[in-house]
mmCIF file of C-alpha atoms in Angstrom:
data_model
loop_
_atom_site.group_PDB
_atom_site.id
_atom_site.type_symbol
_atom_site.label_atom_id
_atom_site.label_comp_id
_atom_site.label_asym_id
_atom_site.label_seq_id
_atom_site.Cartn_x
_atom_site.Cartn_y
_atom_site.Cartn_z
ATOM 1 C CA MET A 1 -0.273 -0.008 0.146
ATOM 2 C CA ASN A 2 1.554 2.922 -1.429
ATOM 3 C CA VAL A 3 0.292 6.779 -0.238
ATOM 4 C CA LEU A 4 -0.888 6.943 -3.600
ATOM 5 C CA SER A 5 -3.982 3.774 -3.944
ATOM 6 C CA ILE A 6 -4.521 4.910 -0.576
ATOM 7 C CA ALA A 7 -5.519 7.811 -1.761
ATOM 8 C CA GLY A 8 -7.387 6.578 -4.723
ATOM 9 C CA ALA A 9 -9.300 4.314 -2.529
ATOM 10 C CA LEU A 10 -10.325 7.329 -0.160
ATOM 11 C CA LEU A 11 -11.225 9.381 -2.911
ATOM 12 C CA VAL A 12 -13.271 6.436 -4.609
ATOM 13 C CA GLY A 13 -15.649 5.688 -1.029
ATOM 14 C CA PHE A 14 -15.737 9.339 -1.646
ATOM 15 C CA GLY A 15 -17.368 8.577 -4.888
ATOM 16 C CA ALA A 16 -19.792 6.354 -3.824
ATOM 17 C CA ILE A 17 -20.684 7.682 -1.030
ATOM 18 C CA PHE A 18 -21.992 11.041 -2.652
ATOM 19 C CA LEU A 19 -23.683 8.532 -5.312
ATOM 20 C CA PHE A 20 -25.189 7.308 -2.474
ATOM 21 C CA ILE A 21 -26.465 10.633 -1.058
ATOM 22 C CA GLY A 22 -27.638 11.748 -5.123
ATOM 23 C CA ALA A 23 -29.868 8.178 -5.148
ATOM 24 C CA ILE A 24 -30.948 9.123 -1.057
ATOM 25 C CA GLY A 25 -32.414 12.893 -3.001
ATOM 26 C CA LEU A 26 -33.948 10.489 -5.465
ATOM 27 C CA LEU A 27 -36.290 8.972 -3.131
ATOM 28 C CA ARG A 28 -36.812 12.497 -0.656
ATOM 29 C CA MET A 29 -37.851 15.094 -3.226
ATOM 30 C CA PRO A 30 -40.726 15.769 -3.997
ATOM 31 C CA ASP A 31 -41.456 15.728 -8.055
ATOM 32 C CA CYS A 32 -39.270 15.251 -10.993
ATOM 33 C CA TYR A 33 -37.992 19.285 -11.374
ATOM 34 C CA THR A 34 -36.570 18.960 -7.766
ATOM 35 C CA ARG A 35 -35.082 14.352 -8.353
ATOM 36 C CA ILE A 36 -33.751 16.165 -11.192
ATOM 37 C CA GLN A 37 -32.097 18.375 -8.590
ATOM 38 C CA ALA A 38 -30.831 16.125 -6.937
ATOM 39 C CA GLY A 39 -30.019 13.092 -9.485
ATOM 40 C CA THR A 40 -27.825 16.146 -11.339
ATOM 41 C CA LYS A 41 -25.814 17.454 -8.049
ATOM 42 C CA ALA A 42 -24.883 14.959 -6.075
ATOM 43 C CA SER A 43 -23.846 12.465 -8.652
ATOM 44 C CA THR A 44 -21.637 14.571 -10.393
ATOM 45 C CA LEU A 45 -19.270 14.980 -7.145
ATOM 46 C CA GLY A 46 -19.724 11.120 -6.954
ATOM 47 C CA THR A 47 -18.723 10.295 -10.392
ATOM 48 C CA ILE A 48 -15.321 12.594 -10.185
ATOM 49 C CA LEU A 49 -14.197 11.218 -7.032
ATOM 50 C CA SER A 50 -14.554 7.952 -8.269
ATOM 51 C CA LEU A 51 -12.870 8.102 -10.995
ATOM 52 C CA GLY A 52 -10.449 10.358 -10.006
ATOM 53 C CA GLY A 53 -9.591 7.484 -7.598
ATOM 54 C CA ILE A 54 -10.112 5.096 -9.949
ATOM 55 C CA GLY A 55 -7.331 7.299 -12.222
ATOM 56 C CA LEU A 56 -5.185 7.124 -8.637
ATOM 57 C CA LEU A 57 -5.657 3.551 -8.302
ATOM 58 C CA HIS A 58 -4.249 2.780 -11.371
ATOM 59 C CA PRO A 59 -2.432 5.742 -13.919
ATOM 60 C CA SER A 60 -2.147 4.410 -16.807
ATOM 61 C CA TRP A 61 -5.903 4.237 -16.645
ATOM 62 C CA LEU A 62 -5.768 7.495 -16.289
ATOM 63 C CA GLY A 63 -6.512 9.105 -19.736
ATOM 64 C CA LYS A 64 -9.101 7.021 -19.726
ATOM 65 C CA ALA A 65 -11.081 8.100 -16.727
ATOM 66 C CA LEU A 66 -10.216 11.964 -17.392
ATOM 67 C CA LEU A 67 -12.172 11.039 -20.797
ATOM 68 C CA ILE A 68 -15.277 9.630 -19.176
ATOM 69 C CA LEU A 69 -15.480 12.581 -16.852
ATOM 70 C CA LEU A 70 -15.476 15.027 -19.846
ATOM 71 C CA PHE A 71 -18.361 13.707 -21.409
ATOM 72 C CA VAL A 72 -19.936 13.306 -18.489
ATOM 73 C CA LEU A 73 -19.673 16.418 -17.211
ATOM 74 C CA LEU A 74 -20.537 17.924 -20.892
ATOM 75 C CA THR A 75 -23.641 15.324 -21.118
ATOM 76 C CA ASN A 76 -24.971 15.189 -17.743
ATOM 77 C CA PRO A 77 -26.563 18.768 -17.688
ATOM 78 C CA VAL A 78 -27.190 17.942 -21.346
ATOM 79 C CA SER A 79 -29.362 15.462 -20.084
ATOM 80 C CA SER A 80 -31.372 16.997 -16.850
ATOM 81 C CA HIS A 81 -31.996 19.585 -19.571
ATOM 82 C CA VAL A 82 -33.985 17.946 -21.999
ATOM 83 C CA LEU A 83 -34.845 16.131 -19.196
ATOM 84 C CA ALA A 84 -36.826 18.875 -17.231
ATOM 85 C CA ARG A 85 -37.893 20.550 -20.558
ATOM 86 C CA ALA A 86 -39.869 17.659 -21.749
ATOM 87 C CA ALA A 87 -41.071 17.769 -19.115
ATOM 88 C CA HIS A 88 -42.104 21.522 -18.782
ATOM 89 C CA LEU A 89 -43.388 20.688 -22.492
ATOM 90 C CA ALA A 90 -46.021 17.541 -21.326
ATOM 91 C CA GLY A 91 -47.566 20.229 -18.459
ATOM 92 C CA ILE A 92 -46.162 17.948 -15.110
ATOM 93 C CA LEU A 93 -46.428 21.002 -12.936
ATOM 94 C CA PRO A 94 -43.909 21.659 -10.133
ATOM 95 C CA ARG A 95 -45.199 21.087 -6.624
ATOM 96 C CA GLY A 96 -47.651 22.753 -4.991
ATOM 97 C CA ASP A 97 -45.281 24.723 -2.720
ATOM 98 C CA THR A 98 -43.096 25.746 -5.565
ATOM 99 C CA GLU A 99 -42.436 29.668 -4.813
ATOM 100 C CA VAL A 100 -42.938 30.848 -8.534
ATOM 101 C CA ASP A 101 -43.253 29.756 -12.261
ATOM 102 C CA GLU A 102 -41.946 32.214 -14.658
ATOM 103 C CA LEU A 103 -41.613 29.365 -17.385
ATOM 104 C CA ALA A 104 -45.309 29.062 -17.490
ATOM 105 C CA ALA A 105 -46.494 31.875 -18.144
ATOM 106 C CA GLU A 106 -44.309 31.568 -21.533
ATOM 107 C CA THR A 107 -45.215 29.151 -22.920
ATOM 108 C CA GLU A 108 -48.979 29.853 -21.689
ATOM 109 C CA ALA A 109 -48.883 33.250 -23.995
ATOM 110 C CA LYS A 110 -46.551 31.138 -26.755
ATOM 111 C CA HIS A 111 -49.680 28.783 -27.339
ATOM 112 C CA HIS A 112 -47.688 25.884 -26.572
ATOM 113 C CA SER A 113 -45.229 26.519 -29.354
ATOM 114 C CA ILE A 114 -43.374 23.060 -28.697
ATOM 115 C CA ASN A 115 -39.867 24.830 -30.309
ATOM 116 C CA GLY A 116 -39.595 27.510 -28.325
ATOM 117 C CA GLY A 117 -36.179 28.009 -28.050
ATOM 118 C CA GLY A 118 -33.170 27.846 -30.813
ATOM 119 C CA SER A 119 -34.703 31.492 -32.167
ATOM 120 C CA THR A 120 -32.058 32.372 -32.144
ATOM 121 C CA MET B 1 -14.238 31.133 -38.147
ATOM 122 C CA ARG B 2 -14.415 27.576 -39.972
ATOM 123 C CA ALA B 3 -11.125 27.275 -40.773
ATOM 124 C CA LYS B 4 -10.627 27.632 -37.187
ATOM 125 C CA ALA B 5 -13.633 25.504 -36.185
ATOM 126 C CA ILE B 6 -11.679 22.787 -38.574
ATOM 127 C CA LEU B 7 -8.566 22.863 -36.909
ATOM 128 C CA LEU B 8 -9.860 22.838 -33.164
ATOM 129 C CA GLN B 9 -11.683 19.523 -33.697
ATOM 130 C CA PHE B 10 -9.265 18.157 -35.579
ATOM 131 C CA ILE B 11 -7.176 18.827 -32.603
ATOM 132 C CA LEU B 12 -10.149 18.300 -30.040
ATOM 133 C CA MET B 13 -11.031 14.406 -32.713
ATOM 134 C CA MET B 14 -6.570 13.778 -31.630
ATOM 135 C CA GLY B 15 -6.206 15.006 -27.711
ATOM 136 C CA VAL B 16 -9.073 12.357 -27.770
ATOM 137 C CA TRP B 17 -7.041 10.037 -29.483
ATOM 138 C CA LEU B 18 -3.978 9.881 -27.750
ATOM 139 C CA LEU B 19 -6.501 9.592 -24.096
ATOM 140 C CA LEU B 20 -7.617 7.196 -25.216
ATOM 141 C CA SER B 21 -5.004 4.916 -26.696
ATOM 142 C CA GLY B 22 -2.719 6.001 -24.834
ATOM 143 C CA ARG B 23 0.775 5.482 -26.040
ATOM 144 C CA VAL B 24 3.139 8.122 -28.758
ATOM 145 C CA THR B 25 4.932 6.670 -30.643
ATOM 146 C CA PHE B 26 4.948 7.464 -34.644
ATOM 147 C CA GLU B 27 2.307 4.756 -36.018
ATOM 148 C CA ASN B 28 -0.120 6.168 -33.035
ATOM 149 C CA LEU B 29 -0.095 9.225 -33.665
ATOM 150 C CA ALA B 30 -0.454 8.472 -37.676
ATOM 151 C CA ALA B 31 -2.768 6.909 -37.127
ATOM 152 C CA GLY B 32 -4.226 9.088 -35.224
ATOM 153 C CA ALA B 33 -4.628 12.517 -37.469
ATOM 154 C CA ILE B 34 -6.094 9.784 -40.425
ATOM 155 C CA VAL B 35 -9.133 9.280 -38.221
ATOM 156 C CA ALA B 36 -9.712 12.725 -36.813
ATOM 157 C CA LEU B 37 -8.666 13.946 -40.001
ATOM 158 C CA VAL B 38 -11.720 11.763 -41.834
ATOM 159 C CA ILE B 39 -14.345 12.115 -38.351
ATOM 160 C CA THR B 40 -13.563 15.536 -38.635
ATOM 161 C CA MET B 41 -14.343 16.650 -42.880
ATOM 162 C CA MET B 42 -17.187 14.198 -42.177
ATOM 163 C CA THR B 43 -18.894 16.407 -38.999
ATOM 164 C CA THR B 44 -17.582 19.835 -40.196
ATOM 165 C CA SER B 45 -21.228 20.863 -41.221
ATOM 166 C CA ARG B 46 -22.236 20.891 -37.540
ATOM 167 C CA THR B 47 -19.561 21.504 -35.829
ATOM 168 C CA SER B 48 -18.790 24.808 -37.287
ATOM 169 C CA MET B 49 -20.262 27.101 -33.193
ATOM 170 C CA LEU B 50 -16.399 25.452 -32.515
ATOM 171 C CA GLY B 51 -15.220 28.366 -34.296
ATOM 172 C CA GLU B 52 -16.837 31.467 -32.015
ATOM 173 C CA ILE B 53 -14.512 29.705 -29.579
ATOM 174 C CA ARG B 54 -12.019 33.243 -29.168
ATOM 175 C CA LEU B 55 -8.352 32.339 -29.252
ATOM 176 C CA THR B 56 -6.376 35.675 -27.567
ATOM 177 C CA PRO B 57 -4.767 35.252 -24.812
ATOM 178 C CA ARG B 58 -7.112 36.788 -22.848
ATOM 179 C CA ALA B 59 -9.597 35.198 -24.265
ATOM 180 C CA LEU B 60 -7.643 31.940 -22.647
ATOM 181 C CA GLY B 61 -7.582 32.916 -19.579
ATOM 182 C CA ALA B 62 -10.658 33.794 -19.448
ATOM 183 C CA HIS B 63 -11.367 30.182 -19.689
ATOM 184 C CA LEU B 64 -9.174 28.657 -17.621
ATOM 185 C CA LEU B 65 -10.572 31.347 -14.582
ATOM 186 C CA PHE B 66 -14.004 30.195 -15.589
ATOM 187 C CA PHE B 67 -12.923 26.769 -15.355
ATOM 188 C CA LEU B 68 -11.848 27.817 -11.848
ATOM 189 C CA VAL B 69 -15.107 29.643 -10.690
ATOM 190 C CA PHE B 70 -16.918 26.465 -12.463
ATOM 191 C CA LEU B 71 -14.639 23.814 -10.401
ATOM 192 C CA ARG B 72 -15.250 25.589 -7.176
ATOM 193 C CA GLU B 73 -19.689 26.389 -7.466
ATOM 194 C CA LEU B 74 -19.130 22.280 -8.403
ATOM 195 C CA ILE B 75 -17.866 21.399 -5.336
ATOM 196 C CA ARG B 76 -20.311 23.691 -3.226
ATOM 197 C CA SER B 77 -23.185 22.936 -5.552
ATOM 198 C CA ASN B 78 -22.929 18.629 -4.633
ATOM 199 C CA LEU B 79 -22.306 19.779 -0.634
ATOM 200 C CA ASP B 80 -25.121 21.981 -1.125
ATOM 201 C CA VAL B 81 -27.457 19.191 -2.319
ATOM 202 C CA ALA B 82 -26.462 16.328 0.002
ATOM 203 C CA ARG B 83 -26.830 18.770 2.742
ATOM 204 C CA ARG B 84 -30.716 19.333 2.068
ATOM 205 C CA VAL B 85 -31.378 15.759 0.560
ATOM 206 C CA LEU B 86 -29.252 14.612 4.718
ATOM 207 C CA SER B 87 -31.642 16.539 6.948
ATOM 208 C CA PRO B 88 -34.652 15.271 8.387
ATOM 209 C CA SER B 89 -36.755 18.715 7.092
ATOM 210 C CA LEU B 90 -35.922 18.520 3.887
ATOM 211 C CA PRO B 91 -35.443 22.163 3.289
ATOM 212 C CA ILE B 92 -36.417 23.057 0.165
ATOM 213 C CA HIS B 93 -38.395 26.490 -1.589
ATOM 214 C CA PRO B 94 -38.577 25.182 -5.475
ATOM 215 C CA GLY B 95 -38.715 28.127 -7.680
ATOM 216 C CA ILE B 96 -38.633 28.421 -11.719
ATOM 217 C CA VAL B 97 -36.991 31.917 -12.204
ATOM 218 C CA LYS B 98 -36.381 33.655 -15.276
ATOM 219 C CA VAL B 99 -33.000 35.473 -16.297
ATOM 220 C CA LYS B 100 -31.752 37.064 -19.003
ATOM 221 C CA THR B 101 -28.097 37.324 -20.498
ATOM 222 C CA ARG B 102 -26.131 38.859 -22.519
ATOM 223 C CA LEU B 103 -23.832 36.679 -24.686
ATOM 224 C CA ARG B 104 -25.308 36.351 -28.240
ATOM 225 C CA SER B 105 -22.893 33.380 -29.480
ATOM 226 C CA PRO B 106 -24.801 30.019 -29.016
ATOM 227 C CA LEU B 107 -21.889 28.239 -28.159
ATOM 228 C CA GLY B 108 -21.669 30.016 -24.720
ATOM 229 C CA ARG B 109 -25.075 30.567 -24.306
ATOM 230 C CA PHE B 110 -24.769 26.909 -23.881
ATOM 231 C CA VAL B 111 -21.806 26.293 -21.895
ATOM 232 C CA LEU B 112 -23.436 28.566 -19.592
ATOM 233 C CA ALA B 113 -26.523 26.229 -19.286
ATOM 234 C CA ASN B 114 -24.652 23.531 -17.936
ATOM 235 C CA ALA B 115 -22.165 25.997 -15.641
ATOM 236 C CA ILE B 116 -25.925 26.816 -13.603
ATOM 237 C CA THR B 117 -26.581 23.618 -14.218
ATOM 238 C CA LEU B 118 -24.139 21.454 -12.335
ATOM 239 C CA THR B 119 -24.301 24.811 -10.160
ATOM 240 C CA PRO B 120 -25.451 25.195 -6.513
ATOM 241 C CA GLY B 121 -29.169 24.218 -6.408
ATOM 242 C CA THR B 122 -29.941 25.822 -9.860
ATOM 243 C CA PHE B 123 -30.927 24.125 -13.465
ATOM 244 C CA THR B 124 -31.734 25.129 -16.873
ATOM 245 C CA VAL B 125 -35.104 24.176 -17.727
ATOM 246 C CA ASP B 126 -34.953 26.140 -20.822
ATOM 247 C CA ILE B 127 -33.773 28.789 -22.514
ATOM 248 C CA MET B 128 -35.692 31.142 -25.389
ATOM 249 C CA GLY B 129 -33.995 33.548 -27.391
ATOM 250 C CA ASP B 130 -32.334 35.058 -24.982
ATOM 251 C CA SER B 131 -33.614 34.203 -21.049
ATOM 252 C CA LEU B 132 -32.710 30.958 -19.205
ATOM 253 C CA PHE B 133 -35.566 29.196 -17.159
ATOM 254 C CA ILE B 134 -33.257 27.482 -14.097
ATOM 255 C CA HIS B 135 -35.140 25.800 -12.083
ATOM 256 C CA TRP B 136 -33.739 27.036 -8.757
ATOM 257 C CA LEU B 137 -33.949 24.577 -5.828
ATOM 258 C CA ASP B 138 -34.389 26.991 -2.816
ATOM 259 C CA MET B 139 -35.036 30.571 -3.539
ATOM 260 C CA ALA B 140 -35.334 33.274 -1.731
ATOM 261 C CA PRO B 141 -38.510 34.779 -2.884
ATOM 262 C CA GLU B 142 -38.212 38.220 -2.058
ATOM 263 C CA ASP B 143 -34.949 39.425 -4.078
ATOM 264 C CA ALA B 144 -35.597 36.297 -6.863
ATOM 265 C CA GLU B 145 -34.462 38.658 -9.617
ATOM 266 C CA ALA B 146 -31.458 39.305 -8.048
ATOM 267 C CA ALA B 147 -30.441 36.209 -6.509
ATOM 268 C CA ALA B 148 -30.955 34.898 -10.326
ATOM 269 C CA ARG B 149 -28.763 37.939 -11.194
ATOM 270 C CA HIS B 150 -25.588 37.027 -9.444
ATOM 271 C CA ILE B 151 -25.861 33.144 -10.563
ATOM 272 C CA VAL B 152 -25.728 33.846 -14.159
ATOM 273 C CA SER B 153 -23.794 37.143 -13.603
ATOM 274 C CA ARG B 154 -20.788 35.025 -11.756
ATOM 275 C CA PHE B 155 -20.166 33.345 -15.121
ATOM 276 C CA GLU B 156 -20.642 35.033 -18.008
ATOM 277 C CA LYS B 157 -18.626 37.732 -16.900
ATOM 278 C CA TYR B 158 -16.018 35.310 -18.340
ATOM 279 C CA LEU B 159 -18.042 33.632 -21.370
ATOM 280 C CA GLU B 160 -18.170 36.585 -21.623
ATOM 281 C CA VAL B 161 -14.581 37.464 -22.943
ATOM 282 C CA ALA B 162 -13.803 33.959 -24.363
ATOM 283 C CA TYR B 163 -17.066 33.627 -26.199
ATOM 284 C CA GLY B 164 -19.144 36.624 -26.994
#
């Protein structure tokens, strides 16, 4: 056991804890949007820590771990955004005690135009 | 603009190849260059937005600063959401607010939306023109406008230099 492998194992362990918290968040959150929050947030750090730890445990895999990390950082927010947008377009409203929903007011005004974004 | 997009994409593809193969030999580099060139030529009509990245020293510095700010916010957001998930009372006040962005370039807006999605309890639900719709896990109802403004401008000042 050298320092590198101990640090790697610790990172993987912390990563697993954050992924676990993300899973708890999915169960505890009250509506679709807040669940997406828990799913994206707590799990990104979990993924980063796990992959970083693997990179330290097997230094020859570091490049590939970095690449996976890059893909996760690019695709994770995009997929959560698309899920939330699809849910909102499908008319799934946020939970009742949600403070404001300015997007609902906007889409109402636009008469359900499916292609609201991307006009630039 | 177009030449820059093609060059950047080629460099990107080469970088991915090198990270995947993990060896720097002549054969490996040559094979990678051929594959990267073919992929770049096949997809060049769809990746022209890469040309919007500015490559002046000032813009590169902004990229670096943005990356550091982003990393800090990423860690803070993860700890914040983890704390909310684990506290028994589940302290959340969700809401969706609208914020306008000053960024012109689509690529810059994409990076901004992604960065917001990965920071403290906020994520981008939709973009319409120059308005971002941000879902907020714990918003302050009294000055939502100012707080939302703050979230966006934190990244915007760097992205404005880097992408325009």
